[in-house]
Amino acid sequence: MKTAYVLNGPNLNLLGTREPQVYGSQTLGDVETLCREACARHGLALDFRQTNHEGELVTWIHEAGRAQAEGKAAGVILNAGAYTHTSIALHDAIKGAGALVIELHISNVHARESFRHHSYISPAAKAVMAGFGVPGYSLAIGALADMAR
Ligand code: DQA
């Protein structure tokens, strides 16, 4: 069984209380439960993580890329939070690791402030999802399962 890595970046640990009008009222624990159920439906194992540190995300993308090369991982669903808009290191990590990444945002970043309109992740990602709310994680897992088949 292949693993889906779901990697979450800064401030996503605050889901549930953080700007609920933008991100909804579900917690990161709820997101993990939803991902676990979606993975079970699609025959994937789940590795679900969150960090507030950019370098840790870089290291995890390397790890996922190695697992993918060994046939053990389906790929990565990456919500890099604000690092999406700032991090050349994450761009380089995705390319360097050769990881299949679906970039995901809970909110529609293109309907928000202009500083959220640019992503360093998108040019290195296989696909981009934004604005589906928390259920977007479930949709992304279905898409990853299809791509890994
Ligand atoms: C986000 C959008 C980013 O612009 C923001 O910095 C986040 C969350 C989203 O899921 O909508 O932290 O990635």
PDB file of C-alpha atoms and ligand atoms in Angstrom:
ATOM      1  CA  MET A   1       0.000   0.000   0.000  1.00  0.00           C
ATOM      2  CA  LYS A   2       1.399   3.396  -0.987  1.00  0.00           C
ATOM      3  CA  THR A   3       1.479   6.349   1.396  1.00  0.00           C
ATOM      4  CA  ALA A   4      -0.067   9.757   0.798  1.00  0.00           C
ATOM      5  CA  TYR A   5       1.926  12.452   2.553  1.00  0.00           C
ATOM      6  CA  VAL A   6      -0.251  15.370   3.672  1.00  0.00           C
ATOM      7  CA  LEU A   7       2.096  18.143   4.750  1.00  0.00           C
ATOM      8  CA  ASN A   8       0.805  21.306   6.371  1.00  0.00           C
ATOM      9  CA  GLY A   9       2.795  24.465   6.986  1.00  0.00           C
ATOM     10  CA  PRO A  10       2.670  27.426   9.356  1.00  0.00           C
ATOM     11  CA  ASN A  11      -0.413  28.449  11.295  1.00  0.00           C
ATOM     12  CA  LEU A  12      -2.468  25.500  10.074  1.00  0.00           C
ATOM     13  CA  ASN A  13      -2.315  24.151  13.642  1.00  0.00           C
ATOM     14  CA  LEU A  14      -4.655  27.069  14.437  1.00  0.00           C
ATOM     15  CA  LEU A  15      -7.456  25.790  12.178  1.00  0.00           C
ATOM     16  CA  GLY A  16     -10.792  25.940  13.960  1.00  0.00           C
ATOM     17  CA  THR A  17     -10.070  29.245  15.697  1.00  0.00           C
ATOM     18  CA  ARG A  18      -8.036  31.028  13.006  1.00  0.00           C
ATOM     19  CA  GLU A  19     -10.151  33.380  10.842  1.00  0.00           C
ATOM     20  CA  PRO A  20     -13.100  30.950  10.700  1.00  0.00           C
ATOM     21  CA  GLN A  21     -14.805  33.147   8.079  1.00  0.00           C
ATOM     22  CA  VAL A  22     -11.895  32.262   5.745  1.00  0.00           C
ATOM     23  CA  TYR A  23     -10.860  28.762   6.838  1.00  0.00           C
ATOM     24  CA  GLY A  24     -14.027  27.371   8.455  1.00  0.00           C
ATOM     25  CA  SER A  25     -14.449  25.924  11.925  1.00  0.00           C
ATOM     26  CA  GLN A  26     -12.903  22.482  11.490  1.00  0.00           C
ATOM     27  CA  THR A  27      -9.687  21.805  13.368  1.00  0.00           C
ATOM     28  CA  LEU A  28      -6.488  20.263  12.015  1.00  0.00           C
ATOM     29  CA  GLY A  29      -7.510  17.110  13.885  1.00  0.00           C
ATOM     30  CA  ASP A  30     -10.746  17.091  11.880  1.00  0.00           C
ATOM     31  CA  VAL A  31      -8.709  17.496   8.667  1.00  0.00           C
ATOM     32  CA  GLU A  32      -6.560  14.515   9.646  1.00  0.00           C
ATOM     33  CA  THR A  33      -9.670  12.387  10.287  1.00  0.00           C
ATOM     34  CA  LEU A  34     -11.118  13.376   6.911  1.00  0.00           C
ATOM     35  CA  CYS A  35      -7.795  12.518   5.216  1.00  0.00           C
ATOM     36  CA  ARG A  36      -7.637   9.156   7.010  1.00  0.00           C
ATOM     37  CA  GLU A  37     -11.151   8.290   5.788  1.00  0.00           C
ATOM     38  CA  ALA A  38     -10.333   9.389   2.208  1.00  0.00           C
ATOM     39  CA  CYS A  39      -7.108   7.349   2.212  1.00  0.00           C
ATOM     40  CA  ALA A  40      -8.975   4.283   3.467  1.00  0.00           C
ATOM     41  CA  ARG A  41     -11.485   4.653   0.622  1.00  0.00           C
ATOM     42  CA  HIS A  42      -8.697   4.928  -1.953  1.00  0.00           C
ATOM     43  CA  GLY A  43      -6.410   2.190  -0.619  1.00  0.00           C
ATOM     44  CA  LEU A  44      -3.671   4.545   0.580  1.00  0.00           C
ATOM     45  CA  ALA A  45      -1.841   4.831   3.881  1.00  0.00           C
ATOM     46  CA  LEU A  46      -1.672   8.320   5.395  1.00  0.00           C
ATOM     47  CA  ASP A  47       1.283  10.263   6.756  1.00  0.00           C
ATOM     48  CA  PHE A  48      -0.185  13.521   8.086  1.00  0.00           C
ATOM     49  CA  ARG A  49       2.056  16.273   9.487  1.00  0.00           C
ATOM     50  CA  GLN A  50       2.125  19.962  10.378  1.00  0.00           C
ATOM     51  CA  THR A  51       5.029  22.279  11.143  1.00  0.00           C
ATOM     52  CA  ASN A  52       5.602  25.981  11.602  1.00  0.00           C
ATOM     53  CA  HIS A  53       9.190  25.654  10.304  1.00  0.00           C
ATOM     54  CA  GLU A  54      10.175  26.042   6.650  1.00  0.00           C
ATOM     55  CA  GLY A  55      13.253  23.789   6.852  1.00  0.00           C
ATOM     56  CA  GLU A  56      11.212  20.977   8.336  1.00  0.00           C
ATOM     57  CA  LEU A  57       8.883  21.095   5.325  1.00  0.00           C
ATOM     58  CA  VAL A  58      11.967  20.934   3.065  1.00  0.00           C
ATOM     59  CA  THR A  59      13.225  17.836   4.909  1.00  0.00           C
ATOM     60  CA  TRP A  60       9.796  16.167   4.740  1.00  0.00           C
ATOM     61  CA  ILE A  61       9.524  16.797   0.976  1.00  0.00           C
ATOM     62  CA  HIS A  62      12.945  15.150   0.537  1.00  0.00           C
ATOM     63  CA  GLU A  63      11.727  12.178   2.602  1.00  0.00           C
ATOM     64  CA  ALA A  64       8.535  11.883   0.540  1.00  0.00           C
ATOM     65  CA  GLY A  65      10.522  12.102  -2.706  1.00  0.00           C
ATOM     66  CA  ARG A  66      12.761   9.223  -1.569  1.00  0.00           C
ATOM     67  CA  ALA A  67       9.724   7.140  -0.570  1.00  0.00           C
ATOM     68  CA  GLN A  68       8.144   7.855  -3.954  1.00  0.00           C
ATOM     69  CA  ALA A  69      11.313   6.810  -5.804  1.00  0.00           C
ATOM     70  CA  GLU A  70      11.243   3.534  -3.837  1.00  0.00           C
ATOM     71  CA  GLY A  71       7.606   2.976  -4.884  1.00  0.00           C
ATOM     72  CA  LYS A  72       6.377   3.448  -1.307  1.00  0.00           C
ATOM     73  CA  ALA A  73       4.634   6.830  -1.676  1.00  0.00           C
ATOM     74  CA  ALA A  74       1.889   8.091  -3.961  1.00  0.00           C
ATOM     75  CA  GLY A  75       3.000  11.692  -3.530  1.00  0.00           C
ATOM     76  CA  VAL A  76       2.427  14.766  -1.439  1.00  0.00           C
ATOM     77  CA  ILE A  77      -0.506  17.054  -0.772  1.00  0.00           C
ATOM     78  CA  LEU A  78       1.157  20.248   0.359  1.00  0.00           C
ATOM     79  CA  ASN A  79      -0.537  23.157   2.061  1.00  0.00           C
ATOM     80  CA  ALA A  80       2.546  25.270   2.664  1.00  0.00           C
ATOM     81  CA  GLY A  81       0.508  28.136   4.144  1.00  0.00           C
ATOM     82  CA  ALA A  82       2.256  31.501   3.786  1.00  0.00           C
ATOM     83  CA  TYR A  83       5.532  29.830   2.704  1.00  0.00           C
ATOM     84  CA  THR A  84       3.709  29.251  -0.599  1.00  0.00           C
ATOM     85  CA  HIS A  85       4.182  32.925  -1.348  1.00  0.00           C
ATOM     86  CA  THR A  86       7.764  33.314  -0.114  1.00  0.00           C
ATOM     87  CA  SER A  87       9.743  30.090  -0.306  1.00  0.00           C
ATOM     88  CA  ILE A  88      12.198  29.405  -3.116  1.00  0.00           C
ATOM     89  CA  ALA A  89      13.550  26.671  -0.823  1.00  0.00           C
ATOM     90  CA  LEU A  90      10.266  24.754  -1.072  1.00  0.00           C
ATOM     91  CA  HIS A  91      10.223  25.195  -4.862  1.00  0.00           C
ATOM     92  CA  ASP A  92      13.756  23.794  -5.032  1.00  0.00           C
ATOM     93  CA  ALA A  93      12.926  20.953  -2.616  1.00  0.00           C
ATOM     94  CA  ILE A  94      10.022  19.740  -4.771  1.00  0.00           C
ATOM     95  CA  LYS A  95      12.116  19.847  -7.937  1.00  0.00           C
ATOM     96  CA  GLY A  96      15.202  18.399  -6.263  1.00  0.00           C
ATOM     97  CA  ALA A  97      13.343  15.534  -4.615  1.00  0.00           C
ATOM     98  CA  GLY A  98      11.309  14.765  -7.730  1.00  0.00           C
ATOM     99  CA  ALA A  99       8.207  14.537  -5.552  1.00  0.00           C
ATOM    100  CA  LEU A 100       4.737  14.543  -7.086  1.00  0.00           C
ATOM    101  CA  VAL A 101       3.073  17.423  -5.274  1.00  0.00           C
ATOM    102  CA  ILE A 102      -0.495  18.653  -5.295  1.00  0.00           C
ATOM    103  CA  GLU A 103      -0.463  22.220  -3.976  1.00  0.00           C
ATOM    104  CA  LEU A 104      -3.544  22.799  -1.849  1.00  0.00           C
ATOM    105  CA  HIS A 105      -5.132  25.851  -0.264  1.00  0.00           C
ATOM    106  CA  ILE A 106      -8.302  25.807   1.790  1.00  0.00           C
ATOM    107  CA  SER A 107      -9.216  29.319   0.682  1.00  0.00           C
ATOM    108  CA  ASN A 108      -9.315  30.701  -2.849  1.00  0.00           C
ATOM    109  CA  VAL A 109      -6.018  32.577  -2.642  1.00  0.00           C
ATOM    110  CA  HIS A 110      -6.737  34.327  -5.962  1.00  0.00           C
ATOM    111  CA  ALA A 111      -9.815  36.005  -4.505  1.00  0.00           C
ATOM    112  CA  ARG A 112      -7.774  37.374  -1.562  1.00  0.00           C
ATOM    113  CA  GLU A 113      -4.930  39.886  -1.077  1.00  0.00           C
ATOM    114  CA  SER A 114      -2.599  40.314  -4.062  1.00  0.00           C
ATOM    115  CA  PHE A 115       0.399  38.987  -2.066  1.00  0.00           C
ATOM    116  CA  ARG A 116      -1.349  35.592  -2.069  1.00  0.00           C
ATOM    117  CA  HIS A 117      -1.671  35.506  -5.858  1.00  0.00           C
ATOM    118  CA  HIS A 118       1.905  34.394  -6.486  1.00  0.00           C
ATOM    119  CA  SER A 119       3.048  30.896  -5.558  1.00  0.00           C
ATOM    120  CA  TYR A 120       6.610  29.569  -5.632  1.00  0.00           C
ATOM    121  CA  ILE A 121       5.110  26.074  -5.307  1.00  0.00           C
ATOM    122  CA  SER A 122       2.871  26.103  -8.402  1.00  0.00           C
ATOM    123  CA  PRO A 123       5.614  25.910 -11.085  1.00  0.00           C
ATOM    124  CA  ALA A 124       7.060  22.831  -9.342  1.00  0.00           C
ATOM    125  CA  ALA A 125       3.708  21.184  -8.560  1.00  0.00           C
ATOM    126  CA  LYS A 126       1.816  18.626 -10.599  1.00  0.00           C
ATOM    127  CA  ALA A 127      -1.527  20.286  -9.797  1.00  0.00           C
ATOM    128  CA  VAL A 128      -2.985  23.129  -7.780  1.00  0.00           C
ATOM    129  CA  MET A 129      -6.218  23.212  -5.753  1.00  0.00           C
ATOM    130  CA  ALA A 130      -7.646  26.242  -3.991  1.00  0.00           C
ATOM    131  CA  GLY A 131     -10.961  27.324  -2.569  1.00  0.00           C
ATOM    132  CA  PHE A 132     -12.652  23.970  -1.916  1.00  0.00           C
ATOM    133  CA  GLY A 133     -12.441  24.485   1.839  1.00  0.00           C
ATOM    134  CA  VAL A 134     -11.386  21.604   4.095  1.00  0.00           C
ATOM    135  CA  PRO A 135     -13.147  19.037   1.794  1.00  0.00           C
ATOM    136  CA  GLY A 136     -10.423  19.922  -0.746  1.00  0.00           C
ATOM    137  CA  TYR A 137      -8.084  17.599   1.177  1.00  0.00           C
ATOM    138  CA  SER A 138     -10.394  14.689   0.446  1.00  0.00           C
ATOM    139  CA  LEU A 139     -10.643  15.628  -3.237  1.00  0.00           C
ATOM    140  CA  ALA A 140      -6.855  15.906  -3.443  1.00  0.00           C
ATOM    141  CA  ILE A 141      -6.389  12.422  -1.952  1.00  0.00           C
ATOM    142  CA  GLY A 142      -8.757  11.006  -4.598  1.00  0.00           C
ATOM    143  CA  ALA A 143      -6.763  12.767  -7.312  1.00  0.00           C
ATOM    144  CA  LEU A 144      -3.450  11.538  -5.897  1.00  0.00           C
ATOM    145  CA  ALA A 145      -4.768   7.971  -5.807  1.00  0.00           C
ATOM    146  CA  ASP A 146      -5.752   8.253  -9.493  1.00  0.00           C
ATOM    147  CA  MET A 147      -2.362   9.689 -10.440  1.00  0.00           C
ATOM    148  CA  ALA A 148      -0.494   6.956  -8.564  1.00  0.00           C
ATOM    149  CA  ARG A 149      -2.419   4.197 -10.341  1.00  0.00           C
TER     150      ARG A 149
HETATM  151  C1  DQA B   1      -3.593  28.937   2.840  1.00  0.00           C
HETATM  152  C2  DQA B   1      -3.555  30.279   2.091  1.00  0.00           C
HETATM  153  C3  DQA B   1      -2.270  31.030   2.418  1.00  0.00           C
HETATM  154  O1  DQA B   1      -2.250  32.265   1.704  1.00  0.00           O
HETATM  155  C4  DQA B   1      -2.201  31.327   3.901  1.00  0.00           C
HETATM  156  O2  DQA B   1      -0.988  31.975   4.211  1.00  0.00           O
HETATM  157  C5  DQA B   1      -2.389  30.100   4.727  1.00  0.00           C
HETATM  158  C6  DQA B   1      -3.409  29.138   4.337  1.00  0.00           C
HETATM  159  C7  DQA B   1      -4.941  28.208   2.633  1.00  0.00           C
HETATM  160  O3  DQA B   1      -5.000  27.030   2.979  1.00  0.00           O
HETATM  161  O4  DQA B   1      -5.912  28.805   2.161  1.00  0.00           O
HETATM  162  O5  DQA B   1      -1.772  29.952   5.775  1.00  0.00           O
HETATM  163  O6  DQA B   1      -2.569  28.106   2.332  1.00  0.00           O
END
